[in-house]
Coordinates of C-alpha atoms in Angstrom, one line a residue:
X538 CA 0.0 0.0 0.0
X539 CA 1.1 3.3 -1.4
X540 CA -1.4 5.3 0.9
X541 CA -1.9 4.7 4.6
X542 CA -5.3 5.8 6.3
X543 CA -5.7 6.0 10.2
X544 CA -8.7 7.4 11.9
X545 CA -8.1 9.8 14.6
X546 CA -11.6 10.7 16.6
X547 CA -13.3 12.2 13.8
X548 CA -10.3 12.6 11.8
X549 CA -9.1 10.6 8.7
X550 CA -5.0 10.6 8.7
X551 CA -3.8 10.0 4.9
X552 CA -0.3 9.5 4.5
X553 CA 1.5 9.0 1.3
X554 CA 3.9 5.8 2.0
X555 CA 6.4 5.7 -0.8
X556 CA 9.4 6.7 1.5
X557 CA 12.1 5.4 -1.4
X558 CA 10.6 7.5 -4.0
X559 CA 10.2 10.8 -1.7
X560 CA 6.5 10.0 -2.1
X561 CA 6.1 10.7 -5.3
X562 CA 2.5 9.8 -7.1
X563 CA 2.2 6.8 -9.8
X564 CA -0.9 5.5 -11.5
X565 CA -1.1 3.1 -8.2
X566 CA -0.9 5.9 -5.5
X567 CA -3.2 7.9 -7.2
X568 CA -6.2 5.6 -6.9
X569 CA -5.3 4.7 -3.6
X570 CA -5.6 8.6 -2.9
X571 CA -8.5 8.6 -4.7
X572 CA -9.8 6.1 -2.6
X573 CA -8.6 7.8 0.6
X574 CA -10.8 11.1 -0.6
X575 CA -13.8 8.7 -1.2
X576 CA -13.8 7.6 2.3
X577 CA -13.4 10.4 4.1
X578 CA -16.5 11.9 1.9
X579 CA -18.6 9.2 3.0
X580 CA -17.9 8.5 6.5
X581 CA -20.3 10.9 8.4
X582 CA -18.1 10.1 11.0
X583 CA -15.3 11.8 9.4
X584 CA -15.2 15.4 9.7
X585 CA -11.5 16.3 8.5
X586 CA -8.9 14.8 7.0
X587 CA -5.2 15.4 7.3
X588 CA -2.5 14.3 4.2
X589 CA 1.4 14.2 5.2
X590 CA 3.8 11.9 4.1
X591 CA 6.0 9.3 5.3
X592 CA 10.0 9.4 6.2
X593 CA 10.6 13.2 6.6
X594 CA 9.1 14.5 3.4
X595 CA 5.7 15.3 1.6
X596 CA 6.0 14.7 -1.9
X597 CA 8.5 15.4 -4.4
X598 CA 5.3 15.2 -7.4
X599 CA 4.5 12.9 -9.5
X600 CA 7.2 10.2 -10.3
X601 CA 8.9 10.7 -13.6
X602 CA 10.1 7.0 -14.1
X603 CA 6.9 6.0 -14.2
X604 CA 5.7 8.6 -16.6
X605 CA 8.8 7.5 -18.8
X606 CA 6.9 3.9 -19.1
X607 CA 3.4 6.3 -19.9
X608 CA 2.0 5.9 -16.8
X609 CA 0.1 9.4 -15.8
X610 CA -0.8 10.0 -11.9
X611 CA -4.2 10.4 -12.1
X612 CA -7.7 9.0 -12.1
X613 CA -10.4 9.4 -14.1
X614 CA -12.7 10.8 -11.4
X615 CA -10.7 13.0 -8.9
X616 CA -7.8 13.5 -11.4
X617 CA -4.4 14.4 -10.9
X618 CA -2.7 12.4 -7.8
X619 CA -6.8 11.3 -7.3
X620 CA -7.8 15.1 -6.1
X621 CA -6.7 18.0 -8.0
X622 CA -9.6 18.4 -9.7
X623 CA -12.3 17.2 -7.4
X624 CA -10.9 17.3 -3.7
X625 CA -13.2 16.3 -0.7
X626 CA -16.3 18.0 0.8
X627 CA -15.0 18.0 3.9
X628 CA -12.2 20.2 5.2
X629 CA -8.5 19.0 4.0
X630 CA -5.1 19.7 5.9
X631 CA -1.8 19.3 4.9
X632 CA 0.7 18.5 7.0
X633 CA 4.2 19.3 5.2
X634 CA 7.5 18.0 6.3
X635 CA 10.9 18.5 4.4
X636 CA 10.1 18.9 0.3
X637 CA 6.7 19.6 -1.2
X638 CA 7.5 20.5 -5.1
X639 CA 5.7 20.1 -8.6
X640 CA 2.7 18.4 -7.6
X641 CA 3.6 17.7 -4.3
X642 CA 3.1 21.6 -3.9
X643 CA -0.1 21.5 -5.7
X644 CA -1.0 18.9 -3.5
X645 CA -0.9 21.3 -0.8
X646 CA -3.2 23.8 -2.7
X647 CA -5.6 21.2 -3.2
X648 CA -6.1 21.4 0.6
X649 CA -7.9 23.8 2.4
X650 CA -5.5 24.5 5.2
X651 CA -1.4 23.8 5.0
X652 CA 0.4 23.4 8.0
X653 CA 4.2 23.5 7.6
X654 CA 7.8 22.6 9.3
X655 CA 10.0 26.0 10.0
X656 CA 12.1 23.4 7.6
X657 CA 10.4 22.7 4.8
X658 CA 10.3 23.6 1.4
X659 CA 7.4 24.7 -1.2
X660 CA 7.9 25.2 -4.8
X661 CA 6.7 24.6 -8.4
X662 CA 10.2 23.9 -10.4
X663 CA 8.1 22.4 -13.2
X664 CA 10.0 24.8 -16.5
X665 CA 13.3 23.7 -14.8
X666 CA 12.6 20.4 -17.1
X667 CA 10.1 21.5 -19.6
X668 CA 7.4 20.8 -17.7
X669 CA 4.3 22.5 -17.2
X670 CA 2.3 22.5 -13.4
X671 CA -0.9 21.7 -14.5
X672 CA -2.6 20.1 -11.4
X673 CA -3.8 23.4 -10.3
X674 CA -0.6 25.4 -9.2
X675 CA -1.3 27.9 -12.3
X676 CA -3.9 29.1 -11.0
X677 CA -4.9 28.1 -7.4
X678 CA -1.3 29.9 -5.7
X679 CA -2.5 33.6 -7.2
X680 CA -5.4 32.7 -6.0
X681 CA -3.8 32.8 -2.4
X682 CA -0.8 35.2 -2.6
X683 CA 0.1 38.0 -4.5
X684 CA -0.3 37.6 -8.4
X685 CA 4.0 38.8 -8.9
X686 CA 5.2 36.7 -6.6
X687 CA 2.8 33.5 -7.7
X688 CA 4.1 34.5 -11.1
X689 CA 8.0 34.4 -10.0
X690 CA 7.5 31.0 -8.5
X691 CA 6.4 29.5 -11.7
X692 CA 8.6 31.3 -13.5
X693 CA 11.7 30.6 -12.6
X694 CA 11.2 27.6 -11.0
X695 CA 13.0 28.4 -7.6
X696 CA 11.4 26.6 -4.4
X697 CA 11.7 28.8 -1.3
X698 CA 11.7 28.0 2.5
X699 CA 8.2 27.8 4.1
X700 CA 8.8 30.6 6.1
X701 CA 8.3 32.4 2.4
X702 CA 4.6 30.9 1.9
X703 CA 3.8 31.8 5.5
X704 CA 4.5 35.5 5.3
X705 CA 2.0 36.0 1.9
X706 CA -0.5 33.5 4.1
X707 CA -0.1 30.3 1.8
X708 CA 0.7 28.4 4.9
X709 CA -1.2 28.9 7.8
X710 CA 1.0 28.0 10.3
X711 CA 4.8 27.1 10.8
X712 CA 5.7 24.7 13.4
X713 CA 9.5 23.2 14.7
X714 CA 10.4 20.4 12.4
X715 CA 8.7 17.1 13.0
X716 CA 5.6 18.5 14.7
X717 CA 3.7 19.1 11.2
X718 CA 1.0 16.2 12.0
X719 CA 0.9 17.0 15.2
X720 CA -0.5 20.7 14.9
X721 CA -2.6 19.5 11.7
X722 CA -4.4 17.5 13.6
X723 CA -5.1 19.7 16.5
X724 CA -6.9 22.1 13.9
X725 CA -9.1 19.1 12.6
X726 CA -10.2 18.5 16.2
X727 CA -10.8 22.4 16.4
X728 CA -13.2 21.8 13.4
X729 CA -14.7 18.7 14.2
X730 CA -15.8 19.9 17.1
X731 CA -18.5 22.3 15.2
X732 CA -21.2 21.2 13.4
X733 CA -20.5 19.0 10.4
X734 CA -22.7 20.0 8.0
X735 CA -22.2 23.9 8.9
X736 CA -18.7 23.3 8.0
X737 CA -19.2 21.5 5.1
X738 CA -21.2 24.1 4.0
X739 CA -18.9 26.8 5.0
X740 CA -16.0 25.3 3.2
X741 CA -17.8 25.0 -0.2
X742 CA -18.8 28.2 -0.3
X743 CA -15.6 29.5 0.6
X744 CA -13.8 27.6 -2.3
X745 CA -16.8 28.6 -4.6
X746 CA -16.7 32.1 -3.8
X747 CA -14.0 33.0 -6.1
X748 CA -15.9 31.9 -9.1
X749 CA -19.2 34.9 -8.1
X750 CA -19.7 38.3 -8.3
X751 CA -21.1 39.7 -5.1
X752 CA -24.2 39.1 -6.4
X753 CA -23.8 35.9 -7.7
X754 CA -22.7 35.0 -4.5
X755 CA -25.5 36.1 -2.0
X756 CA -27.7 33.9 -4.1
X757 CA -25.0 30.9 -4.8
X758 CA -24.6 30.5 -0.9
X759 CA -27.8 29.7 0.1
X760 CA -28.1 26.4 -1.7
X761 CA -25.0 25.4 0.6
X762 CA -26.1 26.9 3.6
X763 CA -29.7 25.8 3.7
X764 CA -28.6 22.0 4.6
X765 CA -26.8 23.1 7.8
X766 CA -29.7 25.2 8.7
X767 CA -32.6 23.5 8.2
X768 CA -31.0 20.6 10.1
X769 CA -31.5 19.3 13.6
X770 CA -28.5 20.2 14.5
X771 CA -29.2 23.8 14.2
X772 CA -32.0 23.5 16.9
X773 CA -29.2 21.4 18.9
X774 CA -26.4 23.8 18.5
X775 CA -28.5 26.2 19.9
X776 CA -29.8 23.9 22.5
X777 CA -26.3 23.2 23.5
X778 CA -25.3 26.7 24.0
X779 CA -29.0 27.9 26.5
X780 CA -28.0 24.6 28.2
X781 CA -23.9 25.5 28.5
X782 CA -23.2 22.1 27.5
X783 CA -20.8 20.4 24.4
X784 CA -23.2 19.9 21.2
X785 CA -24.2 16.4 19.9
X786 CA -23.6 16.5 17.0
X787 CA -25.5 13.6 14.2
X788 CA -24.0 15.4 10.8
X789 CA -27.2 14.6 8.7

């Protein structure tokens, strides 16, 4: 197994397991991730999910040997390394340690919050060989830091420390080296302790809301919110907080 999974209370721990190849993504570790994203979208007892990787390091990309013998990281649903192009409902952390480049980086744009060592480093370095970043980089790091500097990046193909990302707010925290997971998970409680589908729904509309006009969006929204709201959980939320008491939460 390429991809390791390990629930943690209400979180689902993914970890990329390919030590020997700096975790980088083939045909097989892309379903497996795939598979990983499937879960944690259809456990209602899952309300976060936290990716890392295995043996110091997060993922150098996808892995070029096997793209010599035509294999291409990616499946036909999620896409590239089995979520660039459709990642999970549910809120997605990474947790980075050591190198996150090429799509290793855009794996840590296809999350929703990154969580970084003081060590690590963050980078598309795609043009260095010809290659283009197309699982998402283009045009989800603009999206998240200045438009110069984004273009820089991809540019000239330089990785910089993750201090770098954390000072434009690409990375949301920076931790001591090795306590990556630790922290990542920490947030995921801090979120699973709300209400489910109110996050859900929060989350969506947050990623969607770059796609609307203003207008656009006070209508958009509601179609996202409405599940959360008309829930039971609403009336328990509130319930909770006259009777100054911890929620019970059922998420549907």
């Amino acid at each position: 197994m390429n991809i390791r999974t390990e629930r943690r209370g209400h979180t689902l721990l993914v970890t990329v397991d390919r030590p020997e190849a700096r975790n980088a993504f083939d045909r097989a570790t892309s379903q497996e991730m795939e598979a990983a994203m499937d879960l944690l979208d259809g456990d209602p007892g899952l309300r976060a999910g936290v990716v890392t990787g295995a043996g110091g390091t997060f993922s150098a990309g996808a892995d070029l040997k096997a793209a010599a013998r035509g294999e291409r990281p990616a499946t036909a649903r999620r896409g590239g390394f089995g979520l660039f192009a459709q990642p999970p409902a549910k809120p997605l952390i990474a947790a980075v340690e050591g190198h996150a480049v090429a799509g290793g980086f855009e794996l840590c744009l296809s999350c929703d919050l990154v969580v970084a060592a003081e060590d690590a480093v963050l980078g598309l370095p795609e043009v260095r060989h010809n290659l283009v970043a197309v699982g998402g980089g283009l045009f989800r790091l603009p999206r998240r830091m200045p438009y110069h500097l984004a273009m820089e990046l991809a540019l000239t193909a330089q990785p910089r420390p993750a201090a770098y990302f954390h000072q434009w707010g690409v990375v949301n925290h920076l931790v001591p080296s090795g306590a990556a997971v630790e922290k990542a998970l920490e947030l995921a409680d801090r979120i699973g302790a709300n209400g489910p589908l109110a996050v859900a729904a929060s989350a969506q509309i947050v990623r969607r809301s770059a796609d609307w006009t203003e207008e656009q969006a006070w209508k958009e929204q509601t179609a996202f919110a409405r599940r959360a709201m008309d829930s039971a959980d609403t009336a328990e939320g509130l319930r909770a907080f006259a009777e100054k008491r911890a929620p019970r939460w059922k998420g549907v």
